[in-house]
XYZ file of C-alpha atoms in Angstrom:
66
model
C -12.799 -2.738 -1.005
C -9.075 -1.725 -3.277
C -6.768 -3.635 -2.073
C -3.446 -1.364 -1.247
C -0.151 -2.697 -0.649
C 2.735 -0.297 0.539
C 6.208 -1.616 -0.285
C 9.009 -0.487 2.935
C 13.053 -0.970 2.324
C 14.426 1.551 4.393
C 13.872 2.954 7.787
C 13.067 6.340 6.804
C 10.776 5.058 4.541
C 8.709 3.254 7.518
C 9.293 6.705 9.111
C 6.865 8.065 6.086
C 4.927 5.280 5.854
C 3.643 4.574 9.282
C 1.111 7.311 9.243
C 0.176 6.553 6.283
C -0.777 2.669 7.227
C -2.211 4.030 11.075
C -4.245 6.076 8.968
C -5.846 2.969 6.827
C -6.239 0.246 9.809
C -8.212 3.013 11.703
C -10.624 4.466 8.285
C -10.871 0.669 7.088
C -12.057 1.688 3.682
C -9.334 -0.028 2.224
C -6.948 -2.965 2.180
C -3.855 -2.929 2.616
C -1.102 -5.659 2.826
C 3.073 -4.166 3.580
C 5.637 -5.675 1.754
C 8.841 -5.739 3.667
C 12.511 -5.846 0.956
C 15.205 -6.667 3.531
C 17.504 -4.156 2.649
C 18.305 -2.714 6.037
C 17.231 -5.949 8.970
C 18.250 -5.189 11.795
C 17.171 -1.672 11.709
C 14.670 -2.097 10.336
C 13.123 -4.845 11.891
C 13.737 -2.938 15.409
C 11.565 0.373 14.339
C 8.425 -1.960 12.455
C 8.580 -3.786 15.522
C 8.391 -0.726 18.060
C 5.973 0.349 15.763
C 3.547 -2.574 15.852
C 3.540 -3.331 11.907
C 3.002 -6.940 10.488
C 4.510 -7.289 7.281
C 2.319 -9.894 5.068
C 4.859 -10.311 2.735
C 9.108 -11.036 2.138
C 11.062 -9.747 0.082
C 14.459 -10.999 0.009
C 16.646 -8.799 -2.265
C 20.267 -10.457 -3.531
C 22.884 -9.076 -5.457
C 24.087 -10.465 -9.392
C 27.345 -10.247 -10.189
C 26.848 -9.678 -13.817
């Protein structure tokens, strides 16, 4: 079975991807993993919790000064 990685960084992305995540969970035709990039943590956390979406991976982006 193929695996799909879904990457979510912002609240609008989570809203747009929620129906796709729901379909993947319902159909069971693909394995799927969810990665959160944590760009806007407070808004995104509340939304994901309300939609019952749980991340498999979290990526903490850090700005690097050059």
